[in-house]
CSV table of C-alpha atoms in Angstrom, one decimal:
chain,number,residue,atom,x,y,z
A,1,UNK,CA,-197.0,194.3,20.5
A,2,UNK,CA,-196.8,190.6,20.0
A,3,UNK,CA,-197.7,188.7,23.2
A,4,UNK,CA,-196.5,185.2,24.0
A,5,UNK,CA,-197.4,183.3,27.1
A,6,UNK,CA,-194.8,180.6,26.5
A,7,UNK,CA,-192.0,180.6,29.1
A,8,UNK,CA,-188.5,179.8,28.2
A,9,UNK,CA,-185.7,178.9,30.6
A,10,UNK,CA,-183.3,181.6,29.5
A,11,UNK,CA,-183.1,184.6,27.2
A,12,UNK,CA,-179.6,185.4,26.2
A,13,UNK,CA,-179.3,189.0,25.1
A,14,UNK,CA,-176.3,189.5,22.8
A,15,UNK,CA,-174.8,187.0,20.3
A,16,UNK,CA,-171.1,187.7,20.6
A,17,UNK,CA,-168.7,185.1,21.9
A,18,UNK,CA,-170.0,185.3,25.4
A,19,UNK,CA,-173.7,185.2,24.7
A,20,UNK,CA,-173.4,182.6,21.9
A,21,UNK,CA,-171.3,180.3,24.2
A,22,UNK,CA,-173.7,180.7,27.1
A,23,UNK,CA,-176.7,179.9,24.8
A,24,UNK,CA,-174.8,176.9,23.3
A,25,UNK,CA,-173.9,175.4,26.7
A,26,UNK,CA,-177.4,175.9,28.1
A,27,UNK,CA,-179.1,174.4,25.1
A,28,UNK,CA,-176.7,171.4,25.2
A,29,UNK,CA,-177.8,170.9,28.9
A,30,UNK,CA,-181.4,170.7,27.8
A,31,UNK,CA,-182.5,174.2,28.7
A,32,UNK,CA,-185.0,176.0,26.5
A,33,UNK,CA,-183.0,179.0,25.3
A,34,UNK,CA,-183.7,182.1,23.1
A,35,UNK,CA,-180.6,183.9,21.7
A,36,UNK,CA,-181.6,187.5,21.0
A,37,UNK,CA,-179.1,189.4,18.9
A,38,UNK,CA,-179.2,192.6,16.9
A,39,UNK,CA,-178.2,192.1,13.3
A,40,UNK,CA,-175.3,193.8,11.5
A,41,UNK,CA,-172.9,194.7,14.3
A,42,UNK,CA,-169.3,193.7,14.1
A,43,UNK,CA,-167.1,194.5,17.1
A,44,UNK,CA,-163.7,196.1,16.5
A,45,UNK,CA,-161.2,193.5,17.5
A,46,UNK,CA,-157.7,192.4,16.8
A,47,UNK,CA,-159.1,188.9,16.6
A,48,UNK,CA,-156.4,186.9,18.6
A,49,UNK,CA,-157.4,183.7,20.4
A,50,UNK,CA,-154.8,181.6,22.3
A,51,UNK,CA,-154.4,177.9,22.0
A,52,UNK,CA,-156.3,177.3,25.2
A,53,UNK,CA,-159.4,178.9,23.8
A,54,UNK,CA,-159.1,176.7,20.7
A,55,UNK,CA,-158.9,173.6,22.9
A,56,UNK,CA,-161.4,174.5,25.6
A,57,UNK,CA,-164.1,175.7,23.2
A,58,UNK,CA,-163.5,173.4,20.3
A,59,UNK,CA,-162.7,176.1,17.7
A,60,UNK,CA,-162.2,174.4,14.3
A,61,UNK,CA,-159.1,175.2,12.2
A,62,UNK,CA,-161.4,176.5,9.5
A,63,UNK,CA,-162.3,179.5,11.7
A,64,UNK,CA,-158.6,180.6,11.9
A,65,UNK,CA,-157.9,183.1,9.2
A,66,UNK,CA,-154.2,183.3,10.2
A,67,UNK,CA,-151.7,181.6,12.6
A,68,UNK,CA,-149.3,184.0,14.2
A,69,UNK,CA,-145.8,182.9,15.2
A,70,UNK,CA,-144.3,186.2,16.5
A,71,UNK,CA,-145.1,189.7,17.8
A,72,UNK,CA,-143.2,192.8,17.0
A,73,UNK,CA,-143.2,195.6,19.7
A,74,UNK,CA,-142.4,199.1,18.4
A,75,UNK,CA,-141.2,201.8,20.8
A,76,UNK,CA,-141.8,205.6,20.7
A,77,UNK,CA,-138.4,206.0,18.9
A,78,UNK,CA,-139.3,203.2,16.5
A,79,UNK,CA,-137.1,200.6,18.1
A,80,UNK,CA,-138.4,197.2,17.1
A,81,UNK,CA,-138.3,194.1,19.3
A,82,UNK,CA,-139.4,190.8,18.0
A,83,UNK,CA,-140.9,188.2,20.3
A,84,UNK,CA,-141.1,184.8,18.5
A,85,UNK,CA,-143.4,182.1,19.7
A,86,UNK,CA,-141.4,179.0,20.4
A,87,UNK,CA,-143.3,175.9,19.2
A,88,UNK,CA,-146.7,177.3,19.0
A,89,UNK,CA,-149.0,179.9,17.5
A,90,UNK,CA,-151.8,182.4,18.2
A,91,UNK,CA,-154.9,181.9,16.2
A,92,UNK,CA,-156.6,184.9,14.4
A,93,UNK,CA,-160.3,185.1,13.7
A,94,UNK,CA,-162.5,187.5,11.7
A,95,UNK,CA,-165.3,188.5,14.1
A,96,UNK,CA,-167.8,188.9,11.2
A,97,UNK,CA,-167.6,185.2,10.5
A,98,UNK,CA,-166.4,183.8,13.9
A,99,UNK,CA,-169.3,185.3,15.9
A,100,UNK,CA,-171.9,184.0,13.3
A,101,UNK,CA,-170.3,180.6,13.5
A,102,UNK,CA,-170.7,180.6,17.3
A,103,UNK,CA,-174.4,181.7,17.0
A,104,UNK,CA,-175.1,179.0,14.5
A,105,UNK,CA,-173.4,176.4,16.7
A,106,UNK,CA,-175.8,177.4,19.5
A,107,UNK,CA,-178.8,177.1,17.1
A,108,UNK,CA,-177.6,173.7,16.0
A,109,UNK,CA,-177.9,172.3,19.5
A,110,UNK,CA,-181.3,173.8,20.1
A,111,UNK,CA,-181.1,177.5,21.0
A,112,UNK,CA,-183.8,179.5,19.2
A,113,UNK,CA,-182.3,182.5,17.4
A,114,UNK,CA,-184.2,185.8,17.2
A,115,UNK,CA,-183.1,189.0,15.7
A,116,UNK,CA,-184.0,192.2,17.5
A,117,UNK,CA,-182.9,195.2,19.6
A,118,UNK,CA,-183.3,194.7,23.4
A,119,UNK,CA,-185.2,197.5,25.1
A,120,UNK,CA,-186.0,196.5,28.7
A,121,UNK,CA,-187.2,193.7,30.9
A,122,UNK,CA,-190.1,193.6,33.3
A,123,UNK,CA,-191.6,190.9,35.5
A,124,UNK,CA,-195.1,189.6,35.9
A,125,UNK,CA,-196.7,188.9,39.3
A,126,UNK,CA,-195.1,185.4,39.4
A,127,UNK,CA,-191.6,186.8,38.9
A,128,UNK,CA,-191.2,185.6,35.3
A,129,UNK,CA,-189.1,187.9,33.2
A,130,UNK,CA,-190.6,189.6,30.2
A,131,UNK,CA,-188.0,190.7,27.7
A,132,UNK,CA,-189.1,193.6,25.5
A,133,UNK,CA,-187.4,194.0,22.1
A,134,UNK,CA,-187.9,195.5,18.7
A,135,UNK,CA,-187.9,193.3,15.6
A,136,UNK,CA,-187.2,194.7,12.2
A,137,UNK,CA,-189.8,193.4,9.7
A,138,UNK,CA,-189.0,192.7,6.0
A,139,UNK,CA,-190.5,196.1,5.0
A,140,UNK,CA,-188.1,197.9,7.3
A,141,UNK,CA,-190.6,198.8,10.0
A,142,UNK,CA,-190.1,197.9,13.6
A,143,UNK,CA,-192.5,195.8,15.6
A,144,UNK,CA,-192.5,195.5,19.4
A,145,UNK,CA,-192.1,191.9,20.6
A,146,UNK,CA,-191.8,190.1,24.0
A,147,UNK,CA,-190.4,186.8,25.2
A,148,UNK,CA,-190.8,185.4,28.6
A,149,UNK,CA,-188.1,183.5,30.5
A,150,UNK,CA,-187.2,182.4,34.0
A,151,UNK,CA,-183.7,183.9,33.6
A,152,UNK,CA,-181.8,186.5,31.5
A,153,UNK,CA,-178.2,186.6,30.6
A,154,UNK,CA,-177.1,190.1,29.5
A,155,UNK,CA,-174.2,189.7,27.1
A,156,UNK,CA,-175.0,192.8,25.1
A,157,UNK,CA,-171.6,194.5,25.2
A,158,UNK,CA,-169.7,197.1,27.2
A,159,UNK,CA,-172.5,199.7,27.3
A,160,UNK,CA,-175.0,197.0,28.2
A,161,UNK,CA,-178.7,198.0,28.3
A,162,UNK,CA,-179.4,195.0,30.5
A,163,UNK,CA,-176.7,196.1,33.0
A,164,UNK,CA,-178.0,199.7,33.0
A,165,UNK,CA,-181.4,198.6,34.0
A,166,UNK,CA,-180.4,197.0,37.3
A,167,UNK,CA,-177.0,198.6,37.8
A,168,UNK,CA,-177.5,202.4,37.5
A,169,UNK,CA,-173.7,203.1,37.7
A,170,UNK,CA,-172.7,200.5,35.2
A,171,UNK,CA,-172.2,203.1,32.5
A,172,UNK,CA,-169.7,204.9,34.7
A,173,UNK,CA,-167.1,202.2,34.4
A,174,UNK,CA,-164.1,203.6,32.6
A,175,UNK,CA,-163.7,202.5,29.0
A,176,UNK,CA,-161.0,202.4,26.3
A,177,UNK,CA,-162.6,203.5,23.1
A,178,UNK,CA,-161.3,201.2,20.3
A,179,UNK,CA,-161.4,201.9,16.6
A,180,UNK,CA,-160.0,199.8,13.7
A,181,UNK,CA,-160.1,199.6,10.0
A,182,UNK,CA,-160.2,196.3,8.2
A,183,UNK,CA,-158.1,196.6,5.0
A,184,UNK,CA,-157.0,194.2,2.2
A,185,UNK,CA,-153.8,192.4,3.0
A,186,UNK,CA,-151.0,194.1,1.0
A,187,UNK,CA,-149.0,192.3,-1.7
A,188,UNK,CA,-145.5,191.0,-0.7
A,189,UNK,CA,-143.1,193.9,-0.4
A,190,UNK,CA,-145.9,196.5,-0.6
A,191,UNK,CA,-145.7,197.5,3.1
A,192,UNK,CA,-143.8,196.8,6.3
A,193,UNK,CA,-146.0,193.8,7.1
A,194,UNK,CA,-145.7,190.1,7.8
A,195,UNK,CA,-148.7,187.8,7.4
A,196,UNK,CA,-147.7,185.7,10.5
A,197,UNK,CA,-146.6,188.5,12.8
A,198,UNK,CA,-148.7,190.9,15.0
A,199,UNK,CA,-147.2,194.4,15.2
A,200,UNK,CA,-147.9,196.4,18.4
A,201,UNK,CA,-147.1,200.2,18.6
A,202,UNK,CA,-146.4,201.6,22.0
A,203,UNK,CA,-146.2,205.2,21.0
A,204,UNK,CA,-147.9,208.2,22.5
A,205,UNK,CA,-148.7,209.6,19.0
A,206,UNK,CA,-150.6,206.3,18.3
A,207,UNK,CA,-152.3,206.3,21.7
A,208,UNK,CA,-151.6,208.4,24.8
A,209,UNK,CA,-152.7,205.6,27.1
A,210,UNK,CA,-153.1,202.3,25.2
A,211,UNK,CA,-151.5,201.0,22.0
A,212,UNK,CA,-151.9,200.6,18.3
A,213,UNK,CA,-151.9,197.4,16.3
A,214,UNK,CA,-151.5,195.8,12.9
A,215,UNK,CA,-152.9,192.3,13.0
A,216,UNK,CA,-153.0,189.9,10.1
A,217,UNK,CA,-156.4,188.3,9.2
A,218,UNK,CA,-155.4,186.2,6.2
A,219,UNK,CA,-156.8,188.1,3.2
A,220,UNK,CA,-157.3,191.2,5.4
A,221,UNK,CA,-155.6,193.2,8.1
A,222,UNK,CA,-156.9,194.9,11.2
A,223,UNK,CA,-155.2,198.3,11.9
A,224,UNK,CA,-156.4,200.0,15.0
A,225,UNK,CA,-155.9,201.8,18.3
A,226,UNK,CA,-157.7,202.8,21.4
A,227,UNK,CA,-157.7,205.4,24.1
A,228,UNK,CA,-159.6,206.7,27.1
A,229,UNK,CA,-159.0,210.3,26.1
A,230,UNK,CA,-162.2,211.5,24.4
A,231,UNK,CA,-160.3,214.4,22.7
A,232,UNK,CA,-157.9,212.0,21.0
A,233,UNK,CA,-158.8,211.3,17.4
A,234,UNK,CA,-158.7,207.5,16.9
A,235,UNK,CA,-159.4,207.9,13.2
A,236,UNK,CA,-156.5,210.3,12.7
A,237,UNK,CA,-154.3,208.0,14.7
A,238,UNK,CA,-155.1,205.0,12.5
A,239,UNK,CA,-154.7,207.1,9.4
A,240,UNK,CA,-151.2,208.1,10.5
A,241,UNK,CA,-150.4,204.5,11.5
A,242,UNK,CA,-151.4,203.3,8.1
A,243,UNK,CA,-149.2,205.9,6.5
A,244,UNK,CA,-146.3,205.0,8.9
A,245,UNK,CA,-146.5,201.3,7.9
A,246,UNK,CA,-147.1,201.8,4.2
A,247,UNK,CA,-150.7,200.6,4.4
A,248,UNK,CA,-152.4,203.9,3.5
A,249,UNK,CA,-152.8,203.0,-0.2
A,250,UNK,CA,-154.4,199.6,0.5
A,251,UNK,CA,-158.2,199.3,0.0
A,252,UNK,CA,-160.3,199.8,3.1
A,253,UNK,CA,-163.1,197.2,3.6
A,254,UNK,CA,-164.8,198.5,6.7
A,255,UNK,CA,-164.4,200.7,9.7
A,256,UNK,CA,-165.6,199.9,13.3
A,257,UNK,CA,-165.5,201.4,16.7
A,258,UNK,CA,-166.7,200.5,20.2
A,259,UNK,CA,-166.0,201.0,23.9
A,260,UNK,CA,-164.0,198.3,25.8
A,261,UNK,CA,-164.4,198.1,29.6
A,262,UNK,CA,-161.2,198.4,31.7
A,263,UNK,CA,-162.1,196.1,34.6
A,264,UNK,CA,-164.7,193.7,35.8
A,265,UNK,CA,-167.8,195.1,37.4
A,266,UNK,CA,-168.1,194.5,41.1
A,267,UNK,CA,-171.5,192.9,40.6
A,268,UNK,CA,-172.8,190.8,37.8
A,269,UNK,CA,-176.3,189.8,38.9
A,270,UNK,CA,-179.5,191.5,40.2
A,271,UNK,CA,-180.1,189.0,43.0
A,272,UNK,CA,-183.2,187.7,41.3
A,273,UNK,CA,-182.7,186.1,37.9
A,274,UNK,CA,-180.5,188.3,35.7
A,275,UNK,CA,-176.8,187.8,35.1
A,276,UNK,CA,-174.2,189.6,33.0
A,277,UNK,CA,-171.4,188.1,30.9
A,278,UNK,CA,-168.6,189.1,28.6
A,279,UNK,CA,-168.0,192.8,27.9
A,280,UNK,CA,-171.3,193.6,29.8
A,281,UNK,CA,-169.6,192.2,32.9
A,282,UNK,CA,-166.3,194.0,32.1
A,283,UNK,CA,-164.2,191.0,31.5
A,284,UNK,CA,-161.6,192.4,29.1
A,285,UNK,CA,-157.9,192.1,30.1
A,286,UNK,CA,-156.2,195.4,31.1
A,287,UNK,CA,-153.1,196.4,29.2
A,288,UNK,CA,-153.7,194.0,26.3
A,289,UNK,CA,-157.4,194.7,25.7
A,290,UNK,CA,-157.8,190.9,25.0
A,291,UNK,CA,-161.5,190.0,25.2
A,292,UNK,CA,-162.4,186.9,23.1
A,293,UNK,CA,-161.0,184.2,25.4
A,294,UNK,CA,-162.4,185.9,28.5
A,295,UNK,CA,-165.8,186.4,26.8
A,296,UNK,CA,-165.9,182.7,26.0
A,297,UNK,CA,-165.0,181.8,29.6
A,298,UNK,CA,-167.5,184.3,31.0
A,299,UNK,CA,-170.2,182.9,28.8
A,300,UNK,CA,-169.5,179.3,30.0
A,301,UNK,CA,-169.4,180.4,33.6
A,302,UNK,CA,-172.7,182.3,33.2
A,303,UNK,CA,-174.3,179.2,31.7
A,304,UNK,CA,-173.1,177.1,34.6
A,305,UNK,CA,-174.4,179.6,37.2
A,306,UNK,CA,-177.8,180.1,35.5
A,307,UNK,CA,-178.1,176.3,35.1
A,308,UNK,CA,-177.7,175.9,38.8
A,309,UNK,CA,-180.1,178.7,39.4
A,310,UNK,CA,-182.7,177.1,37.2
A,311,UNK,CA,-182.3,173.7,38.9
A,312,UNK,CA,-182.4,175.1,42.5
A,313,UNK,CA,-184.4,178.3,42.2
A,314,UNK,CA,-181.7,179.8,44.5
A,315,UNK,CA,-180.7,183.3,43.2
A,316,UNK,CA,-177.4,183.0,45.1
A,317,UNK,CA,-176.2,180.6,42.4
A,318,UNK,CA,-175.9,183.5,40.0
A,319,UNK,CA,-173.0,184.9,42.1
A,320,UNK,CA,-171.0,181.9,41.3
A,321,UNK,CA,-170.2,183.2,37.8
A,322,UNK,CA,-168.2,186.2,39.0
A,323,UNK,CA,-166.7,184.3,42.0
A,324,UNK,CA,-165.4,181.5,39.7
A,325,UNK,CA,-164.1,183.9,37.1
A,326,UNK,CA,-162.2,186.1,39.5
A,327,UNK,CA,-160.8,183.0,41.3
A,328,UNK,CA,-159.3,181.8,38.0
A,329,UNK,CA,-158.3,185.2,36.4
A,330,UNK,CA,-158.3,187.9,39.1
A,331,UNK,CA,-154.5,187.7,39.7
A,332,UNK,CA,-153.8,188.1,36.0
A,333,UNK,CA,-156.2,191.1,35.7
A,334,UNK,CA,-154.6,192.8,38.7
A,335,UNK,CA,-151.1,192.4,37.3
A,336,UNK,CA,-152.1,193.6,33.8
A,337,UNK,CA,-153.9,196.6,35.4
A,338,UNK,CA,-150.7,197.6,37.2
A,339,UNK,CA,-148.7,197.2,34.0
A,340,UNK,CA,-151.1,199.4,32.1
A,341,UNK,CA,-151.1,202.1,34.8
A,342,UNK,CA,-147.3,202.2,35.0
A,343,UNK,CA,-145.8,201.4,31.6
A,344,UNK,CA,-148.4,203.2,29.4
A,345,UNK,CA,-148.1,206.5,31.4
A,346,UNK,CA,-145.7,208.2,29.0
A,347,UNK,CA,-143.2,207.6,26.2
A,348,UNK,CA,-140.2,207.3,28.4
A,349,UNK,CA,-141.8,204.4,30.2
A,350,UNK,CA,-143.1,202.9,26.9
A,351,UNK,CA,-139.5,202.9,25.6
A,352,UNK,CA,-138.4,201.1,28.7
A,353,UNK,CA,-141.2,198.6,28.4
A,354,UNK,CA,-140.3,197.7,24.8
A,355,UNK,CA,-136.7,197.4,25.9
A,356,UNK,CA,-137.7,194.9,28.6
A,357,UNK,CA,-139.4,192.8,25.9
A,358,UNK,CA,-136.0,191.9,24.5
A,359,UNK,CA,-135.3,189.8,27.5
A,360,UNK,CA,-135.7,186.0,26.8
A,361,UNK,CA,-137.1,185.4,30.3
A,362,UNK,CA,-139.8,188.0,29.7
A,363,UNK,CA,-140.6,186.6,26.3
A,364,UNK,CA,-140.9,183.0,27.5
A,365,UNK,CA,-143.1,183.8,30.5
A,366,UNK,CA,-145.2,186.2,28.5
A,367,UNK,CA,-146.0,183.7,25.9
A,368,UNK,CA,-146.5,180.9,28.4
A,369,UNK,CA,-149.0,183.0,30.4
A,370,UNK,CA,-150.8,184.2,27.2
A,371,UNK,CA,-151.0,180.8,25.6
A,372,UNK,CA,-152.2,178.9,28.7
A,373,UNK,CA,-154.1,181.8,30.4
A,374,UNK,CA,-152.5,181.5,33.8
A,375,UNK,CA,-149.6,182.8,35.7
A,376,UNK,CA,-146.6,180.6,35.3
A,377,UNK,CA,-145.3,179.5,38.7
A,378,UNK,CA,-143.0,176.6,37.5
A,379,UNK,CA,-140.1,178.9,36.9
A,380,UNK,CA,-139.5,180.9,40.2
A,381,UNK,CA,-135.9,181.9,39.3
A,382,UNK,CA,-137.1,183.5,36.0
A,383,UNK,CA,-139.8,185.4,37.9
A,384,UNK,CA,-137.2,186.7,40.4
A,385,UNK,CA,-134.9,187.8,37.5
A,386,UNK,CA,-137.8,189.6,35.8
A,387,UNK,CA,-138.8,191.3,39.0
A,388,UNK,CA,-135.3,192.8,39.4
A,389,UNK,CA,-135.1,193.8,35.8
A,390,UNK,CA,-138.4,195.6,36.1
A,391,UNK,CA,-137.3,197.3,39.2
A,392,UNK,CA,-134.1,198.5,37.5
A,393,UNK,CA,-136.1,200.0,34.6
A,394,UNK,CA,-138.7,201.6,36.9
A,395,UNK,CA,-135.9,203.2,39.0
A,396,UNK,CA,-133.9,204.3,36.0
A,397,UNK,CA,-130.9,202.1,36.9
A,398,UNK,CA,-131.1,200.2,33.6
A,399,UNK,CA,-130.3,201.6,30.2
A,400,UNK,CA,-133.0,201.6,27.5
């Protein structure tokens, strides 16, 4: 094992959007940061980021592989409802390149990048963290390494090894298992596909408790689905979805799968010097499965909390990350959780849900909330109308 007595301020474990953002913000603030990431992993992801993320996190236009101006919702009976975006767009990124760009941005402002697989952390007699990881050498062999730091940010994904070490029940949080295939974009007229439209399939055959998607990525397309049901074959579902949409003959570039947490963990820190962020903290939106924006926000809030901890040596500062996140996003998560629980329960309700999406009030408020990442309170009459429309559908008083 390689020993190193040098003590950094922070080791960030995981180089996805959350970890890379935390490392970048801390390095910019003058902290000595190590960004530890394992090479070669690409998370399955639709790749959508709202305008607020582009603004708040200075995402350059060059990172957007597509700009979406509409979504198409497809019901169990193949009813299609288009939801155009009025005067805006949703950006699409390819995680293979987007995540690396975020990591390199962190390095450009001073974070030290290391490639390795996190194994565990220990502490010396003074309370300094010792992060143990495996580094792959050029000859393919693995070498044990350590790095010492005053604080650790665990941004190592839904099944977080950092979280499992101090939260024994962390791996019991329910997950949606997501799977997608990145394929070449079809030629015009080759399939039922539009390069500026996201198609979302609310069909029990595609997913018994989530949804399927066809999302444009410029030269490529993400076709995927997710489910909590371990007996449900995600691969078979995606194969059928590709056949259904005429994308089965298009070349497959890669296939990826991973768990997605369903709700934020009740605790994100260990009360000493370790804090979770991103998927490791469970910050993925229910119903939609959207994670990139919330990962970026979680990384920034983790950096702020750890920065305060480093400046004050008060471990209570670590709790600020979760407190601030839930204050800003808790209401949205609760509403989306209720939506998923009710509308995704069976095909009859999915049919009603897609029918509701025809409504212009629903479309306007949905896009406003998504694009700006907050509940829209400026239109109370529209909210009242939507409430009664939802009630009518839930009680069966409205026709599909």
